[in-house]
Amino acid sequence: MSAPDWLSASIRAAAVERTLAAGQTLFCTGARTAGLYEIVKGKVRLVRVDRSGREAVLQVAAPGDTLAEASLFSSAYHCDAIASTAAVVRFYPKAILIGELERNPKFAQAFAAMLARQVMTLRTRLEQRNIHSARDRVRYYLAINADPSGRTVALSGTLKDVAAELGLTHEALYRTLAEMAADGEIERRKGTIRLMKSVT
Amino acid sequence: MSAPDWLSASIRAAAVERTLAAGQTLFCTGARTAGLYEIVKGKVRLVRVDRSGREAVLQVAAPGDTLAEASLFSSAYHCDAIASTAAVVRFYPKAILIGELERNPKFAQAFAAMLARQVMTLRTRLEQRNIHSARDRVRYYLAINADPSGRTVALSGTLKDVAAELGLTHEALYRTLAEMAADGEIERRKGTIRLMKSVT
DNA sequence: CGGCGTTTTGAGAGAGCTCAACATCGGTGG
DNA sequence: CCACCGATGTTGAGCTCTCTCAAAACGCCG
């Protein structure tokens, strides 16, 4: 969720890089936890699959983000990690991180802060899921992902991906965006969306 | 999310207790963060209110749980905390905790572990919200909140509260429970629900 | 050019939401 | 002790909204 400025040089040295093809699985639910990953390139999504086969997207990690931080304290992964695009990840073994956590208070604090940010992000997503109207949910998404000017939103990946992240079917998202564009609320461009109304 | 075994005695000493009436607000969104709270008695819920007035329940803290941990690293609260019942909370000032975090690696590690557990809990709730069928969502809730025997679930508070936690209207929850009882899937008793089918 | 995945649009149905009425329970006060 | 009151619990009916299934246009890449 943030550039890993909290990873000290000594830890970085112990890291191993790994390349993933699009669609490749990094780890599965139930597998023993080995450590955490930092995304170097590409996108990796964290999902859980329920028995009906639906895929719930828990997180989409972009370069600089880390994956599976929580699993440091757990013996098995609780989600599947799948590369959305071709990707490169850096792997940090669990034992080294835990050792650093015990020895280096600065690192421990930074790590805790990172987890705290994750908690807030997840809460925001939970709040988003409470919005029933597709249009309001899209508005919320746009508001959160808008660039500092609050005027444009860069779309991460395909609209289909965005739909999954929003918990909508892709059809519902297409329709909603089309309506919003027709109402002049947004303007669609290649890979970005311009907000015409300022976000309250 | 866990008994605060990670709070050292010296920190405990600095804590202040406070009593809340049912419905009373502990803190509001946007207020400057003062520290975190431990629930001693009663229940306090963490909510966000969207512009349509809907209340999204982010967490229901019971005795032993802590509230607003993430806000240690943030200058303002991001949710409202409201007592669901009459409650007693213990307040731990931010400055003391941060000091301890820097000085005591054991504490920092325990704190990080607690946050990691929160992250997993939130992900589970996010997954739950992805389930569209009311019945499946209730099943999921029952499975998660079942006691070790996996046979009975103690209802925390009113069914209305549970409905809010599940992201359902209370009518939908009532109906679903009635149907499940009619189908022999559950048995309803005062304050508890017995699962008749074992959870897969 | 052909194939595959994304993007679009259409029509229908199901499921939960909304509004509404009523029952039930617990507490309060006369 | 009983009437009253508010909140919870319960059930009914209609409606809206998204999901689902379907089909077609578009864009990208080999």
Short mmCIF file of C-alpha atoms (C1' of nucleotides) in Angstrom, two decimals:
data_model
loop_
_atom_site.label_atom_id
_atom_site.label_comp_id
_atom_site.label_asym_id
_atom_site.label_seq_id
_atom_site.Cartn_x
_atom_site.Cartn_y
_atom_site.Cartn_z
CA MET A 1 0.00 0.00 0.00
CA SER A 2 3.03 2.20 0.07
CA ALA A 3 6.54 2.35 -1.25
CA PRO A 4 8.51 0.09 1.03
CA ASP A 5 10.64 2.82 2.50
CA TRP A 6 10.39 0.86 5.69
CA LEU A 7 12.51 -1.97 4.36
CA SER A 8 16.09 -1.52 5.47
CA ALA A 9 19.01 -2.14 3.18
CA SER A 10 20.10 -5.26 5.00
CA ILE A 11 16.71 -6.83 4.40
CA ARG A 12 16.65 -5.79 0.81
CA ALA A 13 19.88 -7.67 0.35
CA ALA A 14 18.24 -10.93 1.39
CA ALA A 15 15.42 -10.55 -1.09
CA VAL A 16 14.97 -12.72 -4.13
CA GLU A 17 13.27 -11.60 -7.31
CA ARG A 18 10.84 -13.70 -9.20
CA THR A 19 9.06 -13.24 -12.50
CA LEU A 20 5.43 -14.10 -13.07
CA ALA A 21 3.44 -14.50 -16.26
CA ALA A 22 -0.02 -12.99 -16.48
CA GLY A 23 -2.49 -15.29 -14.74
CA GLN A 24 0.20 -17.16 -12.86
CA THR A 25 -0.39 -17.98 -9.21
CA LEU A 26 2.08 -16.68 -6.64
CA PHE A 27 0.58 -18.56 -3.72
CA CYS A 28 -2.66 -20.31 -2.79
CA THR A 29 -4.99 -20.34 0.16
CA GLY A 30 -3.81 -22.85 2.70
CA ALA A 31 -0.19 -22.93 1.55
CA ARG A 32 2.41 -22.50 4.26
CA THR A 33 3.55 -18.91 4.57
CA ALA A 34 7.09 -18.29 3.44
CA GLY A 35 7.31 -14.54 3.69
CA LEU A 36 6.03 -11.41 2.04
CA TYR A 37 6.34 -10.00 -1.42
CA GLU A 38 6.98 -6.59 -2.81
CA ILE A 39 5.70 -5.82 -6.26
CA VAL A 40 8.42 -4.56 -8.54
CA LYS A 41 6.55 -4.52 -11.80
CA GLY A 42 3.05 -5.36 -12.99
CA LYS A 43 -0.02 -6.07 -10.88
CA VAL A 44 -0.89 -8.90 -8.56
CA ARG A 45 -4.33 -9.36 -7.12
CA LEU A 46 -5.27 -11.00 -3.85
CA VAL A 47 -8.49 -12.95 -4.11
CA ARG A 48 -10.65 -15.41 -2.26
CA VAL A 49 -12.89 -17.77 -4.13
CA ASP A 50 -16.13 -18.82 -2.53
CA ARG A 51 -17.80 -22.15 -3.25
CA SER A 52 -20.02 -20.60 -5.91
CA GLY A 53 -16.84 -19.82 -7.85
CA ARG A 54 -17.11 -16.08 -7.46
CA GLU A 55 -13.83 -14.32 -7.11
CA ALA A 56 -13.68 -11.67 -4.43
CA VAL A 57 -10.86 -9.22 -5.03
CA LEU A 58 -9.36 -8.25 -1.70
CA GLN A 59 -6.50 -6.14 -2.95
CA VAL A 60 -4.79 -5.15 -6.14
CA ALA A 61 -1.12 -4.62 -5.51
CA ALA A 62 0.81 -2.31 -7.81
CA PRO A 63 4.56 -1.67 -7.97
CA GLY A 64 5.80 -0.53 -4.58
CA ASP A 65 3.00 -2.27 -2.72
CA THR A 66 3.55 -5.29 -0.58
CA LEU A 67 1.59 -8.49 -0.48
CA ALA A 68 0.74 -10.88 2.32
CA GLU A 69 2.09 -8.76 5.14
CA ALA A 70 -0.40 -10.22 7.56
CA SER A 71 0.81 -13.71 6.88
CA LEU A 72 4.03 -12.99 8.75
CA PHE A 73 2.10 -13.86 11.87
CA SER A 74 0.17 -16.72 10.41
CA SER A 75 1.25 -20.17 9.32
CA ALA A 76 -0.84 -20.39 6.16
CA TYR A 77 -1.96 -17.95 3.49
CA HIS A 78 -5.60 -16.96 3.61
CA CYS A 79 -6.00 -15.85 0.01
CA ASP A 80 -4.79 -16.65 -3.46
CA ALA A 81 -2.34 -14.28 -5.11
CA ILE A 82 -2.60 -14.18 -8.88
CA ALA A 83 -0.67 -12.03 -11.31
CA SER A 84 -3.07 -9.85 -13.28
CA THR A 85 -0.37 -8.89 -15.72
CA ALA A 86 3.14 -10.08 -16.30
CA ALA A 87 4.87 -9.13 -13.09
CA VAL A 88 8.09 -9.13 -11.12
CA VAL A 89 8.01 -9.55 -7.36
CA ARG A 90 10.68 -9.42 -4.71
CA PHE A 91 10.45 -12.02 -1.98
CA TYR A 92 11.43 -11.38 1.65
CA PRO A 93 11.77 -14.49 3.79
CA LYS A 94 9.64 -14.53 6.90
CA ALA A 95 12.43 -15.41 9.35
CA ILE A 96 14.55 -12.44 8.38
CA LEU A 97 11.69 -10.02 8.74
CA ILE A 98 10.69 -11.34 12.14
CA GLY A 99 14.26 -11.09 13.30
CA GLU A 100 14.44 -7.52 12.12
CA LEU A 101 11.14 -6.81 13.80
CA GLU A 102 12.59 -7.90 17.15
CA ARG A 103 15.86 -6.09 16.74
CA ASN A 104 14.96 -2.88 15.01
CA PRO A 105 12.27 -0.76 16.68
CA LYS A 106 12.25 1.71 13.82
CA PHE A 107 11.46 -1.05 11.42
CA ALA A 108 8.79 -2.48 13.71
CA GLN A 109 7.14 0.89 13.96
CA ALA A 110 7.20 1.42 10.23
CA PHE A 111 5.81 -2.03 9.70
CA ALA A 112 3.00 -1.37 12.14
CA ALA A 113 2.26 1.91 10.42
CA MET A 114 2.03 0.12 7.10
CA LEU A 115 -0.39 -2.39 8.56
CA ALA A 116 -2.41 0.42 10.04
CA ARG A 117 -2.72 2.00 6.63
CA GLN A 118 -3.91 -1.30 5.26
CA VAL A 119 -6.56 -1.47 7.94
CA MET A 120 -7.82 1.94 6.93
CA THR A 121 -7.81 1.05 3.26
CA LEU A 122 -9.74 -2.12 3.92
CA ARG A 123 -12.27 -0.23 5.97
CA THR A 124 -12.75 2.17 3.14
CA ARG A 125 -13.38 -0.70 0.78
CA LEU A 126 -15.80 -2.22 3.25
CA GLU A 127 -17.65 1.06 3.37
CA GLN A 128 -17.73 1.11 -0.39
CA ARG A 129 -19.32 -2.30 -0.50
CA ASN A 130 -22.11 -1.00 1.67
CA ILE A 131 -23.20 1.33 -1.08
CA HIS A 132 -25.95 -0.42 -2.99
CA SER A 133 -26.45 1.90 -5.92
CA ALA A 134 -24.01 1.10 -8.69
CA ARG A 135 -23.77 4.76 -9.59
CA ASP A 136 -22.93 5.88 -6.09
CA ARG A 137 -20.40 3.12 -5.80
CA VAL A 138 -18.71 4.24 -8.98
CA ARG A 139 -18.80 7.84 -7.77
CA TYR A 140 -17.14 6.77 -4.56
CA TYR A 141 -14.49 4.87 -6.47
CA LEU A 142 -13.77 7.81 -8.70
CA ALA A 143 -13.58 10.18 -5.76
CA ILE A 144 -11.07 7.98 -3.96
CA ASN A 145 -8.92 7.25 -6.98
CA ALA A 146 -8.89 10.75 -8.38
CA ASP A 147 -5.53 12.41 -8.78
CA PRO A 148 -4.67 15.35 -6.51
CA SER A 149 -6.47 17.80 -8.75
CA GLY A 150 -9.62 15.77 -8.16
CA ARG A 151 -10.44 15.99 -11.83
CA THR A 152 -9.11 12.89 -13.51
CA VAL A 153 -8.91 9.23 -12.62
CA ALA A 154 -6.39 6.89 -14.19
CA LEU A 155 -7.94 3.49 -14.77
CA SER A 156 -5.80 0.67 -13.48
CA GLY A 157 -6.09 -2.15 -15.97
CA THR A 158 -9.24 -3.00 -17.84
CA LEU A 159 -12.73 -1.91 -16.92
CA LYS A 160 -13.45 -5.52 -16.22
CA ASP A 161 -10.81 -5.49 -13.51
CA VAL A 162 -12.25 -2.33 -12.07
CA ALA A 163 -15.68 -3.93 -12.02
CA ALA A 164 -14.34 -6.87 -10.02
CA GLU A 165 -12.66 -4.51 -7.61
CA LEU A 166 -15.92 -2.65 -7.19
CA GLY A 167 -17.93 -5.80 -6.67
CA LEU A 168 -20.06 -5.15 -9.74
CA THR A 169 -20.58 -7.17 -12.89
CA HIS A 170 -18.77 -5.66 -15.83
CA GLU A 171 -22.06 -5.08 -17.61
CA ALA A 172 -23.36 -3.03 -14.70
CA LEU A 173 -20.20 -0.95 -14.69
CA TYR A 174 -20.34 -0.32 -18.45
CA ARG A 175 -23.94 0.76 -18.26
CA THR A 176 -23.35 2.99 -15.28
CA LEU A 177 -20.38 4.70 -16.91
CA ALA A 178 -22.38 5.17 -20.11
CA GLU A 179 -25.22 6.79 -18.17
CA MET A 180 -22.89 9.03 -16.25
CA ALA A 181 -21.24 10.13 -19.47
CA ALA A 182 -24.66 10.77 -21.04
CA ASP A 183 -25.58 12.91 -18.04
CA GLY A 184 -22.38 14.87 -18.40
CA GLU A 185 -21.12 13.79 -15.04
CA ILE A 186 -17.96 12.28 -16.50
CA GLU A 187 -16.02 12.26 -19.73
CA ARG A 188 -14.39 9.07 -20.88
CA ARG A 189 -11.02 9.00 -22.53
CA LYS A 190 -8.51 6.35 -23.32
CA GLY A 191 -7.46 4.88 -19.98
CA THR A 192 -8.75 7.79 -17.93
CA ILE A 193 -11.97 9.35 -16.79
CA ARG A 194 -12.49 13.05 -16.31
CA LEU A 195 -14.84 14.18 -13.58
CA MET A 196 -16.99 17.07 -14.68
CA LYS A 197 -18.64 17.73 -11.35
CA SER A 198 -16.29 18.47 -8.50
CA VAL A 199 -16.42 15.83 -5.80
CA THR A 200 -18.17 16.95 -2.67
CA MET B 1 -9.83 -8.25 18.15
CA SER B 2 -7.97 -9.96 20.97
CA ALA B 3 -7.43 -9.71 24.64
CA PRO B 4 -4.84 -6.99 25.02
CA ASP B 5 -2.15 -9.25 26.37
CA TRP B 6 0.21 -7.09 24.37
CA LEU B 7 -0.31 -4.10 26.64
CA SER B 8 2.43 -3.97 29.21
CA ALA B 9 1.76 -3.14 32.82
CA SER B 10 3.42 0.25 32.60
CA ILE B 11 1.06 1.26 29.84
CA ARG B 12 -1.93 -0.06 31.66
CA ALA B 13 -1.05 2.23 34.53
CA ALA B 14 -1.40 5.27 32.31
CA ALA B 15 -4.84 4.29 31.14
CA VAL B 16 -8.00 6.14 32.07
CA GLU B 17 -11.41 4.53 32.27
CA ARG B 18 -14.51 6.12 30.91
CA THR B 19 -18.16 5.15 31.06
CA LEU B 20 -20.53 5.44 28.11
CA ALA B 21 -24.30 5.30 27.93
CA ALA B 22 -25.95 3.31 25.15
CA GLY B 23 -25.94 5.36 21.98
CA GLN B 24 -23.27 7.74 23.21
CA THR B 25 -20.49 8.74 20.84
CA LEU B 26 -16.90 8.02 21.82
CA PHE B 27 -15.36 9.89 18.93
CA CYS B 28 -16.36 11.23 15.53
CA THR B 29 -14.92 11.16 12.05
CA GLY B 30 -12.51 14.01 11.60
CA ALA B 31 -11.76 14.50 15.28
CA ARG B 32 -8.11 14.67 16.23
CA THR B 33 -6.82 11.31 17.37
CA ALA B 34 -5.99 11.12 21.05
CA GLY B 35 -5.17 7.46 21.42
CA LEU B 36 -6.77 4.06 21.40
CA TYR B 37 -9.42 2.45 23.51
CA GLU B 38 -9.84 -0.95 25.04
CA ILE B 39 -13.36 -2.17 25.69
CA VAL B 40 -13.83 -3.21 29.29
CA LYS B 41 -17.57 -3.76 29.29
CA GLY B 42 -20.38 -3.52 26.75
CA LYS B 43 -20.12 -3.09 23.01
CA VAL B 44 -18.93 -0.23 20.87
CA ARG B 45 -19.39 -0.16 17.12
CA LEU B 46 -17.24 1.58 14.57
CA VAL B 47 -19.28 3.05 11.73
CA ARG B 48 -19.06 5.30 8.75
CA VAL B 49 -22.09 7.15 7.53
CA ASP B 50 -22.43 7.86 3.84
CA ARG B 51 -24.34 10.80 2.48
CA SER B 52 -27.48 8.74 2.02
CA GLY B 53 -27.52 8.27 5.77
CA ARG B 54 -26.75 4.58 5.65
CA GLU B 55 -24.62 3.37 8.49
CA ALA B 56 -21.85 0.99 7.51
CA VAL B 57 -20.69 -1.06 10.46
CA LEU B 58 -16.94 -1.53 10.20
CA GLN B 59 -16.37 -3.29 13.46
CA VAL B 60 -18.18 -4.29 16.60
CA ALA B 61 -15.80 -4.25 19.52
CA ALA B 62 -16.55 -6.44 22.51
CA PRO B 63 -14.81 -6.55 25.91
CA GLY B 64 -11.11 -7.23 25.40
CA ASP B 65 -11.09 -5.76 21.92
CA THR B 66 -9.38 -2.53 21.08
CA LEU B 67 -10.68 0.34 19.05
CA ALA B 68 -9.00 2.80 16.73
CA GLU B 69 -5.61 1.14 16.68
CA ALA B 70 -4.91 2.40 13.22
CA SER B 71 -5.41 5.97 14.30
CA LEU B 72 -2.13 5.87 16.20
CA PHE B 73 -0.49 6.71 12.93
CA SER B 74 -3.07 9.15 11.74
CA SER B 75 -3.98 12.61 12.93
CA ALA B 76 -7.74 12.29 12.65
CA TYR B 77 -10.26 9.51 13.21
CA HIS B 78 -11.77 8.03 10.08
CA CYS B 79 -14.92 6.58 11.62
CA ASP B 80 -17.46 7.26 14.31
CA ALA B 81 -17.38 5.15 17.44
CA ILE B 82 -20.75 4.71 19.08
CA ALA B 83 -21.64 2.66 22.13
CA SER B 84 -24.20 0.03 21.20
CA THR B 85 -24.87 -0.74 24.82
CA ALA B 86 -23.87 0.88 28.07
CA ALA B 87 -20.12 0.43 28.06
CA VAL B 88 -16.87 1.05 29.87
CA VAL B 89 -13.71 1.77 27.91
CA ARG B 90 -10.10 2.22 28.92
CA PHE B 91 -8.21 4.97 27.16
CA TYR B 92 -4.51 4.77 26.26
CA PRO B 93 -2.92 8.06 25.21
CA LYS B 94 -1.25 8.04 21.84
CA ALA B 95 2.06 9.51 22.97
CA ILE B 96 2.66 6.80 25.53
CA LEU B 97 1.95 4.04 23.07
CA ILE B 98 4.21 5.48 20.43
CA GLY B 99 6.97 5.85 22.97
CA GLU B 100 6.56 2.25 24.00
CA LEU B 101 6.54 1.21 20.36
CA GLU B 102 9.94 2.79 19.87
CA ARG B 103 11.43 1.44 23.05
CA ASN B 104 9.97 -2.02 23.39
CA PRO B 105 10.43 -4.36 20.40
CA LYS B 106 8.31 -7.04 22.02
CA PHE B 107 5.46 -4.61 22.29
CA ALA B 108 5.93 -3.41 18.75
CA GLN B 109 5.83 -6.94 17.47
CA ALA B 110 2.72 -7.77 19.43
CA PHE B 111 1.09 -4.61 18.20
CA ALA B 112 1.93 -5.46 14.61
CA ALA B 113 0.54 -8.96 15.10
CA MET B 114 -2.68 -7.49 16.39
CA LEU B 115 -2.95 -5.23 13.37
CA ALA B 116 -2.23 -8.18 11.11
CA ARG B 117 -5.12 -10.06 12.68
CA GLN B 118 -7.33 -7.06 12.04
CA VAL B 119 -6.32 -7.05 8.41
CA MET B 120 -7.34 -10.68 8.10
CA THR B 121 -10.63 -10.10 9.85
CA LEU B 122 -11.42 -7.19 7.58
CA ARG B 123 -10.59 -9.26 4.54
CA THR B 124 -12.95 -11.93 5.72
CA ARG B 125 -15.68 -9.37 6.09
CA LEU B 126 -14.92 -8.01 2.67
CA GLU B 127 -15.24 -11.49 1.28
CA GLN B 128 -18.54 -11.87 3.06
CA ARG B 129 -19.83 -8.73 1.43
CA ASN B 130 -19.14 -10.26 -1.93
CA ILE B 131 -21.72 -12.95 -1.31
CA HIS B 132 -24.94 -11.77 -2.89
CA SER B 133 -27.40 -14.35 -1.67
CA ALA B 134 -28.74 -13.42 1.74
CA ARG B 135 -28.90 -17.04 2.73
CA ASP B 136 -25.30 -17.77 1.85
CA ARG B 137 -24.22 -14.65 3.61
CA VAL B 138 -26.03 -15.73 6.76
CA ARG B 139 -24.53 -19.20 6.45
CA TYR B 140 -21.09 -17.66 6.19
CA TYR B 141 -21.74 -15.53 9.23
CA LEU B 142 -22.94 -18.50 11.23
CA ALA B 143 -19.96 -20.59 10.18
CA ILE B 144 -17.51 -17.91 11.24
CA ASN B 145 -19.19 -17.09 14.52
CA ALA B 146 -19.92 -20.65 15.57
CA ASP B 147 -18.44 -21.82 18.84
CA PRO B 148 -15.66 -24.43 18.74
CA SER B 149 -18.15 -27.27 18.51
CA GLY B 150 -19.42 -25.69 15.32
CA ARG B 151 -22.96 -26.30 16.43
CA THR B 152 -24.20 -23.15 18.11
CA VAL B 153 -23.81 -19.45 17.50
CA ALA B 154 -24.31 -16.88 20.23
CA LEU B 155 -26.00 -13.80 18.85
CA SER B 156 -24.23 -10.62 19.79
CA GLY B 157 -26.90 -8.07 20.54
CA THR B 158 -30.14 -7.80 18.64
CA LEU B 159 -30.88 -9.32 15.27
CA LYS B 160 -31.10 -5.81 13.97
CA ASP B 161 -27.47 -5.28 14.93
CA VAL B 162 -26.51 -8.52 13.25
CA ALA B 163 -28.33 -7.43 10.11
CA ALA B 164 -26.35 -4.20 10.01
CA GLU B 165 -23.11 -6.11 10.50
CA LEU B 166 -24.08 -8.39 7.63
CA GLY B 167 -25.03 -5.53 5.39
CA LEU B 168 -28.61 -6.72 5.09
CA THR B 169 -31.86 -5.05 5.99
CA HIS B 170 -33.35 -6.46 9.15
CA GLU B 171 -36.37 -7.67 7.19
CA ALA B 172 -34.19 -9.68 4.86
CA LEU B 173 -32.40 -11.25 7.79
CA TYR B 174 -35.64 -12.15 9.55
CA ARG B 175 -37.02 -13.75 6.45
CA THR B 176 -33.86 -15.66 5.73
CA LEU B 177 -33.63 -17.01 9.26
CA ALA B 178 -37.30 -17.98 9.14
CA GLU B 179 -36.76 -19.87 5.88
CA MET B 180 -33.66 -21.60 7.15
CA ALA B 181 -35.53 -22.66 10.27
CA ALA B 182 -38.44 -23.91 8.14
CA ASP B 183 -36.00 -25.95 6.08
CA GLY B 184 -34.53 -27.44 9.22
CA GLU B 185 -31.14 -25.93 8.56
CA ILE B 186 -31.09 -24.08 11.86
CA GLU B 187 -33.00 -24.01 15.12
CA ARG B 188 -33.64 -20.68 16.77
CA ARG B 189 -33.48 -20.24 20.51
CA LYS B 190 -33.32 -17.30 22.78
CA GLY B 191 -30.11 -15.47 21.95
CA THR B 192 -28.55 -18.38 20.12
CA ILE B 193 -28.90 -20.32 16.90
CA ARG B 194 -28.24 -24.03 16.58
CA LEU B 195 -26.83 -25.27 13.30
CA MET B 196 -28.41 -28.53 12.25
CA LYS B 197 -26.21 -29.17 9.26
CA SER B 198 -22.51 -29.35 9.92
CA VAL B 199 -20.61 -26.58 8.23
CA THR B 200 -18.61 -27.69 5.23
"C1'" DC C 1 -6.59 -12.01 -41.84
"C1'" DG C 2 -8.22 -14.79 -37.91
"C1'" DG C 3 -8.82 -15.35 -33.06
"C1'" DC C 4 -9.39 -13.86 -28.46
"C1'" DG C 5 -10.57 -10.83 -24.90
"C1'" DT C 6 -12.66 -6.44 -23.88
"C1'" DT C 7 -16.40 -3.36 -24.53
"C1'" DT C 8 -21.35 -2.60 -25.53
"C1'" DT C 9 -26.14 -3.09 -25.72
"C1'" DG C 10 -30.61 -5.88 -25.14
"C1'" DA C 11 -34.16 -8.41 -22.67
"C1'" DG C 12 -35.80 -11.01 -18.80
"C1'" DA C 13 -35.98 -12.60 -14.14
"C1'" DG C 14 -34.81 -12.93 -9.49
"C1'" DA C 15 -33.61 -11.05 -5.09
"C1'" DG C 16 -33.37 -7.80 -1.82
"C1'" DC C 17 -35.04 -3.08 -0.69
"C1'" DT C 18 -38.84 -0.07 0.59
"C1'" DC C 19 -43.03 0.94 2.64
"C1'" DA C 20 -46.49 -0.71 5.65
"C1'" DA C 21 -48.97 -3.04 9.19
"C1'" DC C 22 -48.92 -5.76 13.18
"C1'" DA C 23 -47.12 -8.73 17.02
"C1'" DT C 24 -44.07 -9.09 20.92
"C1'" DC C 25 -41.26 -7.91 24.66
"C1'" DG C 26 -39.33 -5.05 28.36
"C1'" DG C 27 -39.48 -1.12 30.97
"C1'" DT C 28 -42.07 2.95 33.15
"C1'" DG C 29 -45.36 5.14 35.62
"C1'" DG C 30 -49.91 5.73 37.27
"C1'" DC D 1 -51.37 -4.69 38.67
"C1'" DC D 2 -52.32 -2.81 34.48
"C1'" DA D 3 -51.97 0.59 30.74
"C1'" DC D 4 -48.79 2.71 27.97
"C1'" DC D 5 -44.83 3.32 25.16
"C1'" DG D 6 -40.75 2.45 22.48
"C1'" DA D 7 -37.86 -0.74 20.31
"C1'" DT D 8 -37.39 -5.21 18.48
"C1'" DG D 9 -39.24 -8.84 15.90
"C1'" DT D 10 -42.34 -10.55 11.97
"C1'" DT D 11 -44.85 -10.85 7.82
"C1'" DG D 12 -46.96 -8.99 3.39
"C1'" DA D 13 -46.86 -6.83 -1.24
"C1'" DG D 14 -44.86 -4.19 -4.81
"C1'" DC D 15 -40.92 -2.27 -7.08
"C1'" DT D 16 -36.52 -1.22 -8.42
"C1'" DC D 17 -32.09 -2.55 -9.46
"C1'" DT D 18 -28.64 -5.48 -10.47
"C1'" DC D 19 -27.51 -10.06 -12.14
"C1'" DT D 20 -27.78 -13.42 -15.73
"C1'" DC D 21 -27.89 -14.99 -20.28
"C1'" DA D 22 -27.18 -13.57 -25.10
"C1'" DA D 23 -25.37 -11.48 -29.01
"C1'" DA D 24 -22.68 -8.31 -31.52
"C1'" DA D 25 -19.07 -4.62 -32.38
"C1'" DC D 26 -14.42 -3.31 -31.35
"C1'" DG D 27 -9.45 -3.55 -30.56
"C1'" DC D 28 -5.17 -5.92 -30.16
"C1'" DC D 29 -1.71 -9.39 -31.38
"C1'" DG D 30 0.20 -13.17 -33.63
#
